[in-house]
Each structure stands twice: as structure tokens, then as C-alpha cells.
Amino acid sequence: MQQRPMTLVEHIEASERRFPEATGAFTVLMQAIGLACKIISREVNQAGLGKLLGLAGRTNVQGEQVARLDEFANDTLVRTLTRSGSVCALGSEELAVPIRLPPAPETGHYAVVFDPLDGSSNIDVAVSVGTIFGVFRRRSPAEGLGGVEDLLQPASSLVAAGYAIYGSSTVFVYSTGLGVHGFTLDPSLGELLLSHENIRVPARGPYYSCNTGYRDRWPEDVARAVSRFEDGSRSLRYVGSLVADAHRTLLRGGIFIYPPDRSKPEGKLRLLYEAAPLAFLFEQAGGRASDGRQRITEKVPAQLHDRTPLVLGGSEDVALYESALAGDAS
Ligand code: AHM
Ligand code: MG
């Protein structure tokens, strides 16, 4: 008889059993994130039918227009994670300040950062969007409210990270440091089923992915480094949803670049909500993540909403970008 694939929850439980001291709180937390992503997936797929398309009529902390689905996704994650009792603090790309939760000393060991709906400019045109998350261990004393110190940690301190992509299918990818695994949503069961076990990024890939429409705003070193990938041997792919561009790069290889430019000297993408979780996944999958000069996993955020240039990809491709940026002419 053909074996049925493992569900996400079974997979998390199996990896938690490797640690006899584990209390089960981590499984509860991951289950909550999986549930929130399934709820968001359902809403994204029905957005054209319901009333959730369009703008909410206000701007967020980043000064960007908030789409209604952004709000829905943020509320879903906040409510589901709060109800799980496993978190002490939450940081969201959509919220100016962190959510600090009352003490749950037996269970509230974790702090979660997330971009609830990445790529939201693509929602109204039915292009893939996604949710990105990172999980830190609590650092503040267990008796009080969680705080910003629980969230301002480098990606090297993540205990888990992942994303869900709401595309032609919904795929949930996560790692706890024991490989990177992907699960595809079976809508008839409402279950995420193991479909991509132990994902590895090819060292060199066939694509480069970058918004070359901004070339005139790039500093000279960025233009030089990107041009290294424009020798005719690679195809250009750029969705404009980070989750989608990262997912393709993780599975197929290649390089994703969001560099600094004259109008965004720090880059556009957020260190905590976008770059750090993806960097953790790429390194776990044998790839690399860099700001062009430094590993993303080493960068300590000073503020919740810090931005960073971001380069993700296979180890050889990212090394090529970094050396070209540093001035190597070869
Ligand atoms: P968002 O979090 O507001 O959706 O913005 C982030 C998105 C990423 O998904 C994507 O990589 C990038 O912005 C695209 O930006 P641009 O249109 O400048 O190329
Ligand atoms: Mg985003």
C-alpha cells in the first residue's frame, strides 16, 4: 500500500520527539502558525469573490497603502498566535509597535516576527503572495510581559523560520535547523502534506531575479555586480512578491537581489520580517543570504522596522555577486 504523506503537525511532533526535554509548546506554536496560514490561504483564494480586494483606505507604519487582505492576514496571525498561549511578544510588518503579551510562564517561551501578507501589491491581479515568519526564544524574564528585546535578535538566534506561498497551490516551507521541508495544502482535507523533503538550493542556478527597472538609481558597484549575471547564460525572473521569488530560487537555484539604490539607501526589504527568516532557510538549505557584504544572519536589528539590502541564492551565485560588488573584475 502506498504510504500517505506526513502532515505538517506530524512532522513537527516527530522532530520534537528528538528532544526529550521538549514540552510540546513549540508544536502548539507551529500548529498555530500553520492554521493561520491555512485561514489566510482560504481568504486569498476567495478574495475576488468576497469583499477583501482593494485598499483599506489608510497607510501602514512603512507609509504604504494597506490592502484589506493585509489587515485580515495580520489580524489572523495575531489572534491565532495569542490564543495559542505559546508566545510572549509579536512583531508584525503591519504594526508600528510590538504586541506584548501577559506572562504564561509555562508556555510563552517564544517571540514571533512576521510579514503577514508579502507582495500585497500583487493581490488584486491574482499573482502569488505569501506569509513570512521567524520564531525566537524569549529573552525577557518569564514573569513579566514580553518585550521588544525578545524580537530584536539576529537571524542566527532563530529557532525556526518559514513562509507560506499562496500560489497555484499553497505551499508551507519551514525549518527548525533540521533541514528545510515543504508541505502542500490539500484543500479537500485542509491539511498541509509533506511534498518537498529536505530542500537543497543548487550552488549555481539558471535564473537571476532583480528589479532592473531601477538600474538608473543603482550605485556603480551594484550595476557592476548585477551585470555579471547578464552574460546571456541566465534567464530573468522577477515576480515582485519576495515569497514567490525566494521560493523559486530555493527550489530551482539562481539569485535574488534587492539592492540599495539612490531612493532607498538601506534597500526596501525588512530585516526582521523578510530577510532574517529567508536567510535562515537559505543557509539551512545549503545556500547563502547576504546584504552584499555581510551575512544577513549576523545582522542585529537596532529597530523593529530596519531595512536591509538582500541577496539570496545558491552558494556560488551569491559568492559571485559579493566578489563583483567588492570590485573583483574577473
Ligand atoms: P510588501 O511587504 O509591502 O509587499 O513589499 C515587499 C515587496 C516584496 O514582496 C518584493 O520583493 C518587493 O516588495 C518588490 O518591490 P519593487 O516593486 O520595488 O521591485
Ligand atoms: Mg513584504
Short mmCIF file of C-alpha atoms and ligand atoms in Angstrom, two decimals:
data_model
loop_
_atom_site.label_atom_id
_atom_site.label_comp_id
_atom_site.label_asym_id
_atom_site.label_seq_id
_atom_site.Cartn_x
_atom_site.Cartn_y
_atom_site.Cartn_z
CA MET A 1 0.00 0.00 0.00
CA GLN A 2 1.29 3.48 -0.84
CA GLN A 3 2.26 5.39 2.28
CA ARG A 4 0.35 8.59 2.83
CA PRO A 5 2.48 11.74 3.23
CA MET A 6 3.10 13.15 6.69
CA THR A 7 1.09 16.16 7.78
CA LEU A 8 2.86 19.31 9.00
CA VAL A 9 1.80 18.61 12.58
CA GLU A 10 3.04 15.02 12.46
CA HIS A 11 6.34 16.27 11.07
CA ILE A 12 6.79 18.85 13.82
CA GLU A 13 5.85 16.32 16.50
CA ALA A 14 8.35 13.82 15.10
CA SER A 15 11.16 16.38 15.18
CA GLU A 16 10.21 17.50 18.70
CA ARG A 17 10.45 13.88 19.90
CA ARG A 18 14.19 14.09 19.16
CA PHE A 19 14.46 16.43 22.14
CA PRO A 20 13.29 14.58 25.28
CA GLU A 21 13.23 17.82 27.30
CA ALA A 22 10.72 19.42 24.87
CA THR A 23 7.41 20.37 26.48
CA GLY A 24 5.21 20.41 23.38
CA ALA A 25 4.88 24.22 23.48
CA PHE A 26 6.82 24.52 20.23
CA THR A 27 4.45 22.10 18.47
CA VAL A 28 1.49 24.17 19.68
CA LEU A 29 3.14 27.32 18.33
CA MET A 30 3.91 25.84 14.90
CA GLN A 31 0.44 24.37 14.70
CA ALA A 32 -0.97 27.87 15.29
CA ILE A 33 1.19 29.35 12.52
CA GLY A 34 0.11 26.55 10.15
CA LEU A 35 -3.54 27.15 11.00
CA ALA A 36 -3.25 30.92 10.46
CA CYS A 37 -1.63 30.32 7.05
CA LYS A 38 -4.46 27.97 6.04
CA ILE A 39 -7.05 30.60 7.01
CA ILE A 40 -5.16 33.29 5.06
CA SER A 41 -4.83 30.93 2.09
CA ARG A 42 -8.58 30.36 2.01
CA GLU A 43 -9.24 34.09 2.07
CA VAL A 44 -6.62 34.89 -0.60
CA ASN A 45 -8.15 32.27 -2.90
CA GLN A 46 -11.61 33.71 -2.47
CA ALA A 47 -10.58 37.36 -2.45
CA GLY A 48 -12.15 38.17 -5.81
CA LEU A 49 -15.47 36.75 -4.64
CA GLY A 50 -15.61 38.38 -1.24
CA LYS A 51 -15.08 42.00 -0.26
CA LEU A 52 -11.42 41.74 0.60
CA LEU A 53 -9.87 43.09 -2.59
CA GLY A 54 -8.67 46.67 -2.70
CA LEU A 55 -7.18 49.15 -0.30
CA ALA A 56 -8.23 49.61 3.32
CA GLY A 57 -8.01 53.41 2.97
CA ARG A 58 -5.03 54.01 5.28
CA THR A 59 -1.24 53.76 5.20
CA ASN A 60 0.83 51.49 7.45
CA VAL A 61 3.89 52.19 9.57
CA GLN A 62 6.04 51.87 6.40
CA GLY A 63 3.98 54.65 4.73
CA GLU A 64 2.49 52.15 2.26
CA GLN A 65 -1.15 51.71 1.32
CA VAL A 66 -2.68 48.87 3.33
CA ALA A 67 -4.64 46.32 1.35
CA ARG A 68 -7.69 44.82 3.08
CA LEU A 69 -6.16 41.39 2.88
CA ASP A 70 -3.03 42.71 4.63
CA GLU A 71 -5.21 43.65 7.56
CA PHE A 72 -7.04 40.35 7.51
CA ALA A 73 -3.77 38.37 7.43
CA ASN A 74 -2.28 40.42 10.26
CA ASP A 75 -5.36 40.02 12.47
CA THR A 76 -5.50 36.28 11.77
CA LEU A 77 -1.88 35.76 12.83
CA VAL A 78 -2.18 37.96 15.92
CA ARG A 79 -5.39 36.27 17.11
CA THR A 80 -4.26 32.71 16.39
CA LEU A 81 -0.84 33.15 17.97
CA THR A 82 -2.23 34.96 21.01
CA ARG A 83 -4.79 32.21 21.55
CA SER A 84 -2.09 29.52 21.34
CA GLY A 85 -0.62 30.79 24.64
CA SER A 86 2.86 29.98 23.35
CA VAL A 87 4.16 33.49 22.64
CA CYS A 88 5.23 36.44 24.78
CA ALA A 89 5.71 39.02 22.01
CA LEU A 90 4.75 39.56 18.38
CA GLY A 91 6.31 41.89 15.80
CA SER A 92 4.50 42.49 12.53
CA GLU A 93 5.43 44.45 9.44
CA GLU A 94 1.94 45.95 9.67
CA LEU A 95 2.19 47.14 13.30
CA ALA A 96 4.19 50.16 14.47
CA VAL A 97 4.88 48.70 17.91
CA PRO A 98 5.22 45.13 19.16
CA ILE A 99 2.37 43.27 20.82
CA ARG A 100 3.46 42.39 24.37
CA LEU A 101 1.57 39.52 25.89
CA PRO A 102 0.91 38.80 29.57
CA PRO A 103 3.01 36.14 31.27
CA ALA A 104 2.29 32.50 30.52
CA PRO A 105 5.43 31.18 32.26
CA GLU A 106 4.82 27.52 31.46
CA THR A 107 4.21 28.04 27.74
CA GLY A 108 5.01 31.54 26.49
CA HIS A 109 8.62 30.77 25.58
CA TYR A 110 8.60 32.26 22.09
CA ALA A 111 8.51 35.57 20.24
CA VAL A 112 7.35 35.66 16.62
CA VAL A 113 8.07 38.17 13.83
CA PHE A 114 6.09 38.13 10.60
CA ASP A 115 5.19 39.79 7.34
CA PRO A 116 1.52 38.76 7.26
CA LEU A 117 1.00 39.21 3.53
CA ASP A 118 4.09 39.82 1.49
CA GLY A 119 3.75 41.08 -2.07
CA SER A 120 0.38 42.64 -1.42
CA SER A 121 0.64 44.94 -4.45
CA ASN A 122 0.12 41.69 -6.41
CA ILE A 123 -3.15 40.60 -4.75
CA ASP A 124 -5.57 42.46 -6.97
CA VAL A 125 -4.02 40.92 -10.09
CA ALA A 126 -4.13 37.32 -8.83
CA VAL A 127 -0.33 36.93 -8.59
CA SER A 128 1.22 34.83 -5.79
CA VAL A 129 1.59 36.39 -2.34
CA GLY A 130 2.72 34.86 0.94
CA THR A 131 3.34 34.98 4.69
CA ILE A 132 6.88 35.03 6.14
CA PHE A 133 7.66 34.26 9.82
CA GLY A 134 10.53 33.81 12.24
CA VAL A 135 10.50 32.39 15.78
CA PHE A 136 12.88 33.46 18.56
CA ARG A 137 13.25 32.10 22.04
CA ARG A 138 12.13 34.51 24.77
CA ARG A 139 14.92 36.59 26.37
CA SER A 140 12.93 38.72 28.84
CA PRO A 141 12.10 37.37 32.34
CA ALA A 142 9.27 34.81 32.22
CA GLU A 143 7.23 36.59 34.93
CA GLY A 144 6.58 39.84 33.02
CA LEU A 145 5.17 40.97 29.70
CA GLY A 146 7.23 40.06 26.65
CA GLY A 147 9.13 42.99 25.16
CA VAL A 148 11.00 44.39 22.22
CA GLU A 149 14.21 42.66 23.40
CA ASP A 150 12.53 39.35 22.59
CA LEU A 151 12.17 40.48 18.97
CA LEU A 152 15.39 42.43 18.29
CA GLN A 153 17.53 39.35 17.74
CA PRO A 154 19.73 38.33 14.80
CA ALA A 155 18.68 35.57 12.41
CA SER A 156 21.44 33.40 13.91
CA SER A 157 19.22 33.19 17.04
CA LEU A 158 16.10 32.00 15.20
CA VAL A 159 14.80 28.64 16.42
CA ALA A 160 12.52 28.29 13.41
CA ALA A 161 11.53 30.21 10.30
CA GLY A 162 9.40 29.68 7.26
CA TYR A 163 6.87 31.01 4.81
CA ALA A 164 3.63 30.07 3.13
CA ILE A 165 3.19 30.87 -0.54
CA TYR A 166 -0.37 31.30 -1.82
CA GLY A 167 0.21 30.46 -5.47
CA SER A 168 -1.11 27.93 -7.96
CA SER A 169 -1.09 25.77 -4.83
CA THR A 170 -0.43 26.76 -1.23
CA VAL A 171 2.97 25.56 -0.03
CA PHE A 172 4.26 25.93 3.54
CA VAL A 173 8.05 25.75 3.94
CA TYR A 174 9.78 25.67 7.33
CA SER A 175 12.96 24.77 9.13
CA THR A 176 13.88 24.31 12.76
CA GLY A 177 17.53 23.73 11.88
CA LEU A 178 16.91 20.10 10.88
CA GLY A 179 16.66 20.65 7.12
CA VAL A 180 14.14 22.66 5.12
CA HIS A 181 10.84 20.97 4.34
CA GLY A 182 7.85 21.93 2.20
CA PHE A 183 4.17 20.93 2.61
CA THR A 184 1.45 21.40 0.03
CA LEU A 185 -2.10 22.19 1.11
CA ASP A 186 -4.62 19.52 0.17
CA PRO A 187 -7.76 21.69 0.11
CA SER A 188 -10.09 18.68 0.29
CA LEU A 189 -8.51 17.62 3.61
CA GLY A 190 -7.50 21.06 4.85
CA GLU A 191 -4.11 19.52 5.66
CA LEU A 192 -0.57 20.53 4.75
CA LEU A 193 1.11 17.36 3.43
CA LEU A 194 4.85 16.77 3.09
CA SER A 195 5.74 17.32 -0.58
CA HIS A 196 9.32 18.67 -0.58
CA GLU A 197 11.56 16.85 1.89
CA ASN A 198 14.99 18.25 2.68
CA ILE A 199 15.17 21.05 0.11
CA ARG A 200 18.70 21.93 -1.07
CA VAL A 201 19.49 25.05 -3.14
CA PRO A 202 21.66 24.28 -6.18
CA ALA A 203 25.03 26.06 -5.83
CA ARG A 204 24.57 27.69 -9.24
CA GLY A 205 21.23 28.22 -10.92
CA PRO A 206 19.70 29.25 -14.25
CA TYR A 207 17.97 32.48 -13.14
CA TYR A 208 18.67 35.95 -11.84
CA SER A 209 15.90 37.94 -10.20
CA CYS A 210 16.12 41.66 -9.67
CA ASN A 211 14.08 44.78 -10.48
CA THR A 212 16.27 46.03 -13.33
CA GLY A 213 13.75 48.82 -13.91
CA TYR A 214 15.65 50.71 -11.16
CA ARG A 215 19.06 50.42 -12.88
CA ASP A 216 19.43 54.20 -13.24
CA ARG A 217 19.17 54.56 -9.45
CA TRP A 218 21.76 51.91 -8.60
CA PRO A 219 25.23 52.76 -7.30
CA GLU A 220 28.05 51.75 -9.65
CA ASP A 221 29.08 48.68 -7.63
CA VAL A 222 25.53 47.24 -7.73
CA ALA A 223 25.26 47.81 -11.50
CA ARG A 224 28.62 46.06 -11.96
CA ALA A 225 27.63 43.09 -9.77
CA VAL A 226 24.21 42.59 -11.40
CA SER A 227 25.76 42.79 -14.89
CA ARG A 228 27.81 39.67 -14.01
CA PHE A 229 24.54 37.73 -14.26
CA GLU A 230 23.61 39.29 -17.60
CA ASP A 231 26.08 37.43 -19.77
CA GLY A 232 23.34 35.61 -21.70
CA SER A 233 23.65 32.39 -19.70
CA ARG A 234 20.69 33.08 -17.39
CA SER A 235 17.04 33.96 -17.66
CA LEU A 236 15.49 36.88 -15.83
CA ARG A 237 12.62 36.09 -13.44
CA TYR A 238 11.03 38.74 -11.23
CA VAL A 239 7.58 38.31 -9.71
CA GLY A 240 7.74 41.29 -7.34
CA SER A 241 6.49 39.12 -4.46
CA LEU A 242 9.51 38.26 -2.35
CA VAL A 243 8.00 34.96 -1.21
CA ALA A 244 7.47 33.83 -4.81
CA ASP A 245 10.91 34.92 -5.97
CA ALA A 246 12.53 33.29 -2.92
CA HIS A 247 10.53 30.05 -3.32
CA ARG A 248 11.61 29.65 -6.95
CA THR A 249 15.22 30.42 -6.01
CA LEU A 250 15.14 27.90 -3.15
CA LEU A 251 13.80 25.12 -5.35
CA ARG A 252 15.47 25.86 -8.71
CA GLY A 253 18.52 27.88 -7.74
CA GLY A 254 19.76 31.19 -9.06
CA ILE A 255 19.99 34.53 -7.29
CA PHE A 256 17.51 37.09 -5.95
CA ILE A 257 18.81 40.62 -5.46
CA TYR A 258 17.10 43.63 -3.86
CA PRO A 259 19.97 46.13 -3.72
CA PRO A 260 20.20 49.59 -2.18
CA ASP A 261 19.53 52.42 -4.60
CA ARG A 262 19.55 56.22 -4.56
CA SER A 263 15.97 56.45 -3.30
CA LYS A 264 16.38 53.55 -0.80
CA PRO A 265 19.96 53.57 0.51
CA GLU A 266 19.10 50.82 3.05
CA GLY A 267 17.22 48.75 0.47
CA LYS A 268 13.48 48.13 0.67
CA LEU A 269 13.07 44.80 2.42
CA ARG A 270 12.70 44.47 6.15
CA LEU A 271 15.49 42.77 8.11
CA LEU A 272 13.29 41.14 10.76
CA TYR A 273 10.13 40.20 8.89
CA GLU A 274 11.53 39.29 5.47
CA ALA A 275 15.32 38.99 5.24
CA ALA A 276 16.09 37.16 8.52
CA PRO A 277 13.61 34.26 8.15
CA LEU A 278 14.54 33.72 4.49
CA ALA A 279 18.27 33.91 5.33
CA PHE A 280 17.80 31.20 7.97
CA LEU A 281 16.05 28.98 5.41
CA PHE A 282 18.60 29.56 2.63
CA GLU A 283 21.53 28.77 4.93
CA GLN A 284 19.75 25.66 6.22
CA ALA A 285 19.26 24.57 2.60
CA GLY A 286 22.97 24.98 1.76
CA GLY A 287 22.54 28.37 0.08
CA ARG A 288 23.57 31.84 1.21
CA ALA A 289 21.95 35.12 2.24
CA SER A 290 23.83 38.39 2.28
CA ASP A 291 23.38 42.14 2.14
CA GLY A 292 26.16 42.14 -0.44
CA ARG A 293 28.94 42.45 2.12
CA GLN A 294 27.77 40.72 5.30
CA ARG A 295 25.76 37.61 6.13
CA ILE A 296 22.17 38.52 6.92
CA THR A 297 22.19 36.03 9.83
CA GLU A 298 24.85 38.16 11.61
CA LYS A 299 22.97 41.44 11.40
CA VAL A 300 21.46 42.58 14.70
CA PRO A 301 18.39 44.78 14.21
CA ALA A 302 18.53 48.11 16.04
CA GLN A 303 14.84 48.85 15.37
CA LEU A 304 11.90 46.61 14.58
CA HIS A 305 11.36 48.01 11.11
CA ASP A 306 15.01 48.16 9.98
CA ARG A 307 15.57 47.57 6.28
CA THR A 308 18.43 45.84 4.51
CA PRO A 309 19.68 45.10 1.01
CA LEU A 310 19.05 41.42 0.35
CA VAL A 311 20.78 38.82 -1.81
CA LEU A 312 19.53 35.21 -1.65
CA GLY A 313 20.66 32.24 -3.64
CA GLY A 314 22.95 29.31 -4.23
CA SER A 315 26.39 29.46 -2.62
CA GLU A 316 28.33 30.07 -5.86
CA ASP A 317 25.88 32.63 -7.20
CA VAL A 318 25.91 34.73 -4.01
CA ALA A 319 29.72 34.48 -3.79
CA LEU A 320 29.94 35.75 -7.39
CA TYR A 321 27.71 38.73 -6.57
CA GLU A 322 29.69 39.59 -3.42
CA SER A 323 33.06 39.46 -5.15
CA ALA A 324 31.80 41.57 -8.08
CA LEU A 325 30.36 44.10 -5.63
CA ALA A 326 33.71 44.26 -3.83
CA GLY A 327 35.37 45.16 -7.11
CA ASP A 328 36.74 41.86 -8.39
CA ALA A 329 36.89 42.31 -12.17
CA SER A 330 37.33 38.62 -13.07
P1 AHM B 1 5.46 44.47 0.78
O1 AHM B 1 5.92 43.78 2.04
O2 AHM B 1 4.86 45.81 1.02
O3 AHM B 1 4.62 43.59 -0.08
O4 AHM B 1 6.80 44.87 -0.04
C1 AHM B 1 7.78 43.93 -0.28
C2 AHM B 1 7.75 43.51 -1.72
C3 AHM B 1 8.45 42.21 -1.92
O5 AHM B 1 7.49 41.18 -1.88
C4 AHM B 1 9.08 42.33 -3.27
O6 AHM B 1 10.28 41.58 -3.34
C5 AHM B 1 9.35 43.79 -3.38
O7 AHM B 1 8.48 44.44 -2.47
C6 AHM B 1 9.10 44.32 -4.74
O8 AHM B 1 9.43 45.68 -4.76
P2 AHM B 1 9.61 46.50 -6.13
O9 AHM B 1 8.24 46.65 -6.69
O10 AHM B 1 10.24 47.78 -5.69
O11 AHM B 1 10.53 45.70 -7.03
MG MG B 2 6.79 42.10 2.44
#
